[in-house]
């Protein structure tokens, strides 16, 4: 039964193509070729991704102290780092602050 239904569906699409060939053709050849070439470029880029060794030469520090005179942007720097790593805003920065950037790194 399933095969017969599939044959019937393919037969109806073939009939429709014979009756109205313009409905199943490309409207703009240049646009279609650009879309096809772009899709092929995306596929080839996935196969040729360069592997870059991004491991740092020395491990990152486990403690960072932000020190400076008043009104030089210490709080702004800390807020931007917290927002970048945790996607949350910090209203006031007072006292020590721990940011978890990974499972093993705080």
Short mmCIF file of N, CA, C and O in Angstrom, two decimals:
data_model
loop_
_atom_site.label_atom_id
_atom_site.label_comp_id
_atom_site.label_asym_id
_atom_site.label_seq_id
_atom_site.Cartn_x
_atom_site.Cartn_y
_atom_site.Cartn_z
N UNK A 1 0.81 -1.19 0.00
CA UNK A 1 0.00 0.00 0.00
C UNK A 1 0.86 1.26 0.00
O UNK A 1 0.58 2.20 -0.73
N UNK A 2 1.90 1.25 0.84
CA UNK A 2 2.75 2.43 0.93
C UNK A 2 3.43 2.72 -0.40
O UNK A 2 3.52 3.85 -0.83
N UNK A 3 3.90 1.67 -1.03
CA UNK A 3 4.59 1.85 -2.30
C UNK A 3 3.62 2.39 -3.36
O UNK A 3 3.98 3.24 -4.17
N UNK A 4 2.40 1.89 -3.31
CA UNK A 4 1.41 2.34 -4.28
C UNK A 4 1.09 3.82 -4.07
O UNK A 4 0.98 4.59 -5.02
N UNK A 5 0.99 4.23 -2.78
CA UNK A 5 0.74 5.64 -2.49
C UNK A 5 1.90 6.51 -2.96
O UNK A 5 1.69 7.60 -3.51
N UNK A 6 3.12 6.05 -2.77
CA UNK A 6 4.28 6.81 -3.22
C UNK A 6 4.28 6.93 -4.73
O UNK A 6 4.60 7.98 -5.28
N UNK A 7 3.94 5.86 -5.41
CA UNK A 7 3.88 5.89 -6.87
C UNK A 7 2.81 6.87 -7.34
O UNK A 7 3.01 7.61 -8.30
N UNK A 8 1.66 6.88 -6.64
CA UNK A 8 0.58 7.80 -7.00
C UNK A 8 1.01 9.26 -6.81
O UNK A 8 0.72 10.11 -7.64
N UNK A 9 1.73 9.55 -5.69
CA UNK A 9 2.19 10.91 -5.42
C UNK A 9 3.18 11.37 -6.47
O UNK A 9 3.12 12.49 -6.96
N UNK A 10 4.12 10.50 -6.85
CA UNK A 10 5.10 10.88 -7.86
C UNK A 10 4.44 11.05 -9.22
O UNK A 10 4.82 11.91 -10.01
N UNK A 11 3.41 10.27 -9.48
CA UNK A 11 2.69 10.39 -10.75
C UNK A 11 1.95 11.72 -10.81
O UNK A 11 1.92 12.38 -11.87
N UNK A 12 1.36 12.15 -9.69
CA UNK A 12 0.64 13.42 -9.70
C UNK A 12 1.59 14.60 -9.88
O UNK A 12 1.25 15.56 -10.57
N UNK A 13 2.79 14.54 -9.29
CA UNK A 13 3.73 15.64 -9.49
C UNK A 13 4.25 15.65 -10.92
O UNK A 13 4.46 16.72 -11.49
N UNK A 14 4.43 14.47 -11.53
CA UNK A 14 4.86 14.42 -12.93
C UNK A 14 3.77 15.01 -13.83
O UNK A 14 4.07 15.75 -14.77
N UNK A 15 2.51 14.68 -13.53
CA UNK A 15 1.41 15.24 -14.32
C UNK A 15 1.35 16.75 -14.19
O UNK A 15 1.14 17.46 -15.17
N UNK A 16 1.55 17.25 -12.97
CA UNK A 16 1.51 18.70 -12.75
C UNK A 16 2.64 19.39 -13.50
O UNK A 16 2.47 20.47 -14.05
N UNK A 17 3.80 18.76 -13.55
CA UNK A 17 4.93 19.34 -14.28
C UNK A 17 4.66 19.38 -15.78
O UNK A 17 5.07 20.31 -16.46
N UNK A 18 3.98 18.37 -16.25
CA UNK A 18 3.67 18.35 -17.69
C UNK A 18 2.61 19.39 -18.02
O UNK A 18 2.67 20.02 -19.08
N UNK A 19 1.65 19.59 -17.13
CA UNK A 19 0.58 20.55 -17.40
C UNK A 19 1.07 21.99 -17.29
O UNK A 19 0.67 22.85 -18.05
N UNK A 20 1.93 22.28 -16.31
CA UNK A 20 2.37 23.65 -16.06
C UNK A 20 3.89 23.66 -15.83
O UNK A 20 4.35 23.72 -14.69
N UNK A 21 4.68 23.63 -16.89
CA UNK A 21 6.13 23.54 -16.71
C UNK A 21 6.74 24.80 -16.10
O UNK A 21 7.76 24.73 -15.43
N UNK A 22 6.13 25.97 -16.30
CA UNK A 22 6.69 27.20 -15.76
C UNK A 22 6.63 27.24 -14.24
O UNK A 22 7.44 27.90 -13.60
N UNK A 23 5.67 26.56 -13.66
CA UNK A 23 5.53 26.56 -12.21
C UNK A 23 6.67 25.80 -11.54
O UNK A 23 6.99 26.07 -10.38
N UNK A 24 7.31 24.88 -12.25
CA UNK A 24 8.36 24.06 -11.65
C UNK A 24 9.74 24.42 -12.19
O UNK A 24 10.69 23.69 -12.00
N UNK A 25 9.87 25.52 -12.87
CA UNK A 25 11.18 25.93 -13.38
C UNK A 25 11.73 27.06 -12.52
O UNK A 25 11.04 27.65 -11.70
N UNK A 26 13.00 27.38 -12.75
CA UNK A 26 13.64 28.47 -12.02
C UNK A 26 13.16 29.79 -12.60
O UNK A 26 13.12 29.98 -13.81
N UNK A 27 12.84 30.72 -11.72
CA UNK A 27 12.37 32.02 -12.18
C UNK A 27 13.53 32.92 -12.59
O UNK A 27 13.46 33.62 -13.58
N UNK A 28 14.61 32.90 -11.80
CA UNK A 28 15.78 33.72 -12.09
C UNK A 28 17.01 32.81 -12.06
O UNK A 28 17.38 32.30 -11.01
N UNK A 29 17.63 32.64 -13.19
CA UNK A 29 18.75 31.71 -13.30
C UNK A 29 19.96 32.22 -12.52
O UNK A 29 20.63 31.46 -11.81
N UNK A 30 20.27 33.51 -12.64
CA UNK A 30 21.44 34.06 -11.95
C UNK A 30 21.28 33.98 -10.44
O UNK A 30 22.23 33.63 -9.73
N UNK A 31 20.09 34.28 -9.95
CA UNK A 31 19.85 34.21 -8.51
C UNK A 31 19.99 32.77 -8.01
O UNK A 31 20.60 32.52 -6.97
N UNK A 32 19.44 31.84 -8.76
CA UNK A 32 19.52 30.43 -8.38
C UNK A 32 20.97 29.95 -8.38
O UNK A 32 21.40 29.24 -7.47
N UNK A 33 21.74 30.37 -9.38
CA UNK A 33 23.14 29.95 -9.43
C UNK A 33 23.93 30.53 -8.26
O UNK A 33 24.77 29.85 -7.68
N UNK A 34 23.64 31.78 -7.88
CA UNK A 34 24.31 32.36 -6.73
C UNK A 34 23.98 31.60 -5.46
O UNK A 34 24.85 31.34 -4.62
N UNK A 35 22.71 31.23 -5.29
CA UNK A 35 22.29 30.48 -4.10
C UNK A 35 22.97 29.12 -4.05
O UNK A 35 23.46 28.68 -3.01
N UNK A 36 23.04 28.45 -5.20
CA UNK A 36 23.68 27.12 -5.26
C UNK A 36 25.16 27.24 -4.96
O UNK A 36 25.72 26.45 -4.18
N UNK A 37 25.84 28.22 -5.55
CA UNK A 37 27.27 28.39 -5.30
C UNK A 37 27.54 28.73 -3.83
O UNK A 37 28.51 28.25 -3.25
N UNK A 38 26.68 29.55 -3.24
CA UNK A 38 26.85 29.91 -1.84
C UNK A 38 26.70 28.67 -0.94
O UNK A 38 27.47 28.48 0.00
N UNK A 39 25.72 27.84 -1.24
CA UNK A 39 25.52 26.62 -0.45
C UNK A 39 26.72 25.69 -0.58
O UNK A 39 27.18 25.10 0.41
N UNK A 40 27.27 25.57 -1.78
CA UNK A 40 28.45 24.73 -1.98
C UNK A 40 29.66 25.30 -1.26
O UNK A 40 30.47 24.55 -0.69
N UNK A 41 29.82 26.62 -1.27
CA UNK A 41 30.93 27.25 -0.55
C UNK A 41 30.83 26.98 0.94
O UNK A 41 31.84 26.71 1.61
N UNK A 42 29.62 27.04 1.48
CA UNK A 42 29.44 26.77 2.90
C UNK A 42 29.83 25.33 3.24
O UNK A 42 30.46 25.07 4.26
N UNK A 43 29.45 24.40 2.38
CA UNK A 43 29.79 23.00 2.62
C UNK A 43 31.30 22.78 2.58
O UNK A 43 31.87 22.08 3.40
N UNK A 44 31.98 23.39 1.60
CA UNK A 44 33.43 23.19 1.50
C UNK A 44 34.16 23.86 2.64
O UNK A 44 35.20 23.36 3.08
N UNK A 45 33.67 24.98 3.14
CA UNK A 45 34.31 25.63 4.28
C UNK A 45 34.26 24.75 5.51
O UNK A 45 35.19 24.75 6.32
N UNK A 46 33.19 24.01 5.68
CA UNK A 46 33.08 23.11 6.83
C UNK A 46 34.13 22.01 6.77
O UNK A 46 34.62 21.55 7.79
N UNK A 47 34.49 21.60 5.56
CA UNK A 47 35.49 20.55 5.42
C UNK A 47 36.91 21.08 5.59
O UNK A 47 37.81 20.33 5.94
N UNK A 48 37.13 22.36 5.31
CA UNK A 48 38.47 22.93 5.33
C UNK A 48 38.66 23.93 6.47
O UNK A 48 39.30 24.96 6.30
N UNK A 49 38.13 23.62 7.64
CA UNK A 49 38.28 24.50 8.79
C UNK A 49 39.70 24.33 9.34
O UNK A 49 40.12 23.22 9.66
N UNK A 50 40.46 25.43 9.42
CA UNK A 50 41.82 25.30 9.95
C UNK A 50 41.79 25.03 11.45
O UNK A 50 41.00 25.62 12.19
N UNK A 51 42.65 24.14 11.88
CA UNK A 51 42.74 23.82 13.30
C UNK A 51 43.83 24.69 13.92
O UNK A 51 44.99 24.60 13.55
N UNK A 52 43.42 25.55 14.83
CA UNK A 52 44.34 26.47 15.48
C UNK A 52 44.51 26.05 16.93
O UNK A 52 43.52 25.81 17.63
N UNK A 53 45.75 25.97 17.37
CA UNK A 53 46.03 25.62 18.76
C UNK A 53 45.85 26.88 19.60
O UNK A 53 46.67 27.79 19.56
N UNK A 54 44.75 26.94 20.34
CA UNK A 54 44.44 28.13 21.13
C UNK A 54 44.80 27.97 22.61
O UNK A 54 44.41 28.79 23.43
N UNK A 55 45.53 26.94 22.95
CA UNK A 55 45.92 26.77 24.35
C UNK A 55 46.99 27.80 24.69
O UNK A 55 47.96 27.97 23.94
N UNK A 56 46.83 28.51 25.79
CA UNK A 56 47.83 29.52 26.14
C UNK A 56 49.14 28.88 26.56
O UNK A 56 49.18 27.71 27.00
N UNK A 57 50.22 29.65 26.43
CA UNK A 57 51.54 29.13 26.80
C UNK A 57 51.64 28.95 28.31
O UNK A 57 52.25 27.99 28.78
N UNK A 58 51.04 29.85 29.05
CA UNK A 58 51.02 29.71 30.50
C UNK A 58 49.57 29.73 30.97
O UNK A 58 48.72 30.37 30.35
N UNK A 59 49.23 29.02 32.04
CA UNK A 59 47.83 28.97 32.48
C UNK A 59 47.37 30.34 32.98
O UNK A 59 48.19 31.14 33.46
N UNK A 60 46.08 30.63 32.88
CA UNK A 60 45.59 31.92 33.35
C UNK A 60 45.70 32.04 34.87
O UNK A 60 45.71 31.03 35.57
N UNK A 61 45.80 33.24 35.37
CA UNK A 61 45.95 33.41 36.82
C UNK A 61 44.67 33.02 37.55
O UNK A 61 43.57 33.17 37.03
N UNK A 62 44.84 32.53 38.76
CA UNK A 62 43.67 32.15 39.54
C UNK A 62 43.17 33.33 40.38
O UNK A 62 42.06 33.29 40.89
N UNK A 63 43.98 34.39 40.52
CA UNK A 63 43.57 35.56 41.27
C UNK A 63 43.98 36.80 40.50
O UNK A 63 45.11 36.92 40.06
N UNK A 64 43.03 37.69 40.31
CA UNK A 64 43.29 38.95 39.61
C UNK A 64 42.87 40.08 40.51
O UNK A 64 41.74 40.10 41.02
N UNK A 65 43.76 41.06 40.71
CA UNK A 65 43.44 42.24 41.51
C UNK A 65 43.37 43.44 40.58
O UNK A 65 44.26 43.68 39.78
N UNK A 66 42.27 44.18 40.67
CA UNK A 66 42.10 45.40 39.87
C UNK A 66 42.37 46.58 40.80
O UNK A 66 41.60 46.84 41.72
N UNK A 67 43.47 47.30 40.54
CA UNK A 67 43.91 48.38 41.41
C UNK A 67 44.11 49.62 40.56
O UNK A 67 44.56 49.55 39.42
N UNK A 68 43.76 50.78 41.12
CA UNK A 68 43.98 52.03 40.41
C UNK A 68 43.37 53.20 41.15
O UNK A 68 42.66 53.02 42.15
N UNK A 69 43.64 54.41 40.67
CA UNK A 69 43.09 55.60 41.33
C UNK A 69 41.58 55.69 41.12
O UNK A 69 41.01 54.99 40.28
N UNK A 70 40.92 56.58 41.85
CA UNK A 70 39.48 56.73 41.67
C UNK A 70 39.12 57.23 40.26
O UNK A 70 39.89 57.94 39.63
N UNK A 71 37.95 56.82 39.79
CA UNK A 71 37.39 57.27 38.50
C UNK A 71 38.24 56.89 37.30
O UNK A 71 38.30 57.63 36.33
N UNK A 72 38.91 55.72 37.34
CA UNK A 72 39.70 55.32 36.17
C UNK A 72 39.07 54.14 35.41
O UNK A 72 39.61 53.70 34.41
N UNK A 73 37.94 53.59 35.89
CA UNK A 73 37.21 52.55 35.16
C UNK A 73 37.38 51.16 35.70
O UNK A 73 37.17 50.19 34.98
N UNK A 74 37.75 51.02 36.97
CA UNK A 74 37.91 49.68 37.55
C UNK A 74 36.57 48.95 37.60
O UNK A 74 36.47 47.79 37.18
N UNK A 75 35.55 49.62 38.08
CA UNK A 75 34.23 49.00 38.20
C UNK A 75 33.66 48.70 36.83
O UNK A 75 33.04 47.65 36.62
N UNK A 76 33.88 49.59 35.87
CA UNK A 76 33.39 49.35 34.51
C UNK A 76 34.05 48.12 33.91
O UNK A 76 33.39 47.31 33.25
N UNK A 77 35.34 47.96 34.15
CA UNK A 77 36.06 46.78 33.66
C UNK A 77 35.50 45.51 34.28
O UNK A 77 35.23 44.53 33.57
N UNK A 78 35.29 45.52 35.59
CA UNK A 78 34.77 44.33 36.26
C UNK A 78 33.36 44.02 35.78
O UNK A 78 33.02 42.86 35.51
N UNK A 79 32.51 45.04 35.64
CA UNK A 79 31.15 44.82 35.15
C UNK A 79 31.15 44.22 33.74
O UNK A 79 30.37 43.31 33.45
N UNK A 80 32.01 44.72 32.88
CA UNK A 80 32.04 44.20 31.51
C UNK A 80 32.54 42.77 31.47
O UNK A 80 32.04 41.95 30.69
N UNK A 81 33.52 42.43 32.31
CA UNK A 81 34.00 41.05 32.36
C UNK A 81 32.92 40.10 32.89
O UNK A 81 32.72 39.01 32.35
N UNK A 82 32.21 40.53 33.93
CA UNK A 82 31.14 39.70 34.50
C UNK A 82 30.04 39.52 33.47
O UNK A 82 29.51 38.42 33.27
N UNK A 83 29.69 40.60 32.76
CA UNK A 83 28.62 40.51 31.75
C UNK A 83 29.05 39.61 30.60
O UNK A 83 28.24 38.85 30.06
N UNK A 84 30.33 39.66 30.23
CA UNK A 84 30.81 38.84 29.12
C UNK A 84 30.80 37.35 29.47
O UNK A 84 30.37 36.52 28.68
N UNK A 85 31.25 37.01 30.68
CA UNK A 85 31.37 35.60 31.04
C UNK A 85 30.08 34.99 31.58
O UNK A 85 29.85 33.80 31.44
N UNK A 86 29.23 35.79 32.24
CA UNK A 86 28.04 35.20 32.87
C UNK A 86 26.74 35.67 32.25
O UNK A 86 25.69 35.16 32.60
N UNK A 87 26.76 36.65 31.35
CA UNK A 87 25.57 37.20 30.70
C UNK A 87 24.58 37.77 31.72
O UNK A 87 23.39 37.71 31.54
N UNK A 88 25.12 38.32 32.83
CA UNK A 88 24.30 38.95 33.85
C UNK A 88 24.89 40.30 34.20
O UNK A 88 26.11 40.50 34.12
N UNK A 89 24.04 41.23 34.59
CA UNK A 89 24.50 42.56 34.98
C UNK A 89 24.75 42.61 36.48
O UNK A 89 24.06 41.98 37.27
N UNK A 90 25.76 43.42 36.87
CA UNK A 90 26.09 43.63 38.27
C UNK A 90 25.84 45.10 38.58
O UNK A 90 26.39 45.97 37.91
N UNK A 91 25.01 45.39 39.58
CA UNK A 91 24.71 46.78 39.92
C UNK A 91 25.85 47.43 40.70
O UNK A 91 26.35 48.48 40.33
N UNK A 92 26.25 46.81 41.81
CA UNK A 92 27.32 47.37 42.64
C UNK A 92 28.38 46.32 42.85
O UNK A 92 28.08 45.15 43.11
N UNK A 93 29.63 46.75 42.75
CA UNK A 93 30.75 45.84 42.98
C UNK A 93 31.38 46.26 44.30
O UNK A 93 32.03 47.30 44.39
N UNK A 94 31.20 45.44 45.33
CA UNK A 94 31.80 45.71 46.64
C UNK A 94 32.38 44.42 47.17
O UNK A 94 31.70 43.39 47.20
N UNK A 95 33.63 44.47 47.56
CA UNK A 95 34.27 43.30 48.14
C UNK A 95 34.74 42.33 47.08
O UNK A 95 34.73 42.62 45.88
N UNK A 96 35.16 41.14 47.50
CA UNK A 96 35.66 40.16 46.53
C UNK A 96 34.54 39.63 45.64
O UNK A 96 33.39 39.53 46.04
N UNK A 97 34.91 39.28 44.42
CA UNK A 97 33.95 38.82 43.42
C UNK A 97 34.51 37.57 42.77
O UNK A 97 35.64 37.56 42.29
N UNK A 98 33.73 36.49 42.73
CA UNK A 98 34.15 35.24 42.11
C UNK A 98 33.33 35.02 40.85
O UNK A 98 32.11 35.03 40.90
N UNK A 99 34.01 34.81 39.73
CA UNK A 99 33.35 34.56 38.45
C UNK A 99 33.72 33.15 38.02
O UNK A 99 34.89 32.82 37.90
N UNK A 100 32.72 32.31 37.77
CA UNK A 100 32.95 30.95 37.33
C UNK A 100 32.92 30.94 35.80
O UNK A 100 31.90 31.22 35.19
N UNK A 101 34.07 30.64 35.18
CA UNK A 101 34.15 30.63 33.72
C UNK A 101 34.13 29.22 33.14
O UNK A 101 34.00 29.05 31.96
N UNK A 102 34.27 28.23 34.00
CA UNK A 102 34.25 26.85 33.53
C UNK A 102 33.99 25.92 34.70
O UNK A 102 33.78 26.35 35.84
N UNK A 103 34.03 24.61 34.43
CA UNK A 103 33.76 23.65 35.50
C UNK A 103 34.88 23.63 36.54
O UNK A 103 34.64 23.46 37.72
N UNK A 104 36.11 23.81 36.08
CA UNK A 104 37.25 23.72 36.99
C UNK A 104 37.87 25.08 37.30
O UNK A 104 38.70 25.18 38.17
N UNK A 105 37.51 26.12 36.57
CA UNK A 105 38.15 27.42 36.73
C UNK A 105 37.15 28.42 37.32
O UNK A 105 36.05 28.55 36.84
N UNK A 106 37.55 29.12 38.39
CA UNK A 106 36.72 30.15 39.00
C UNK A 106 37.42 31.48 38.90
O UNK A 106 38.57 31.58 38.87
#
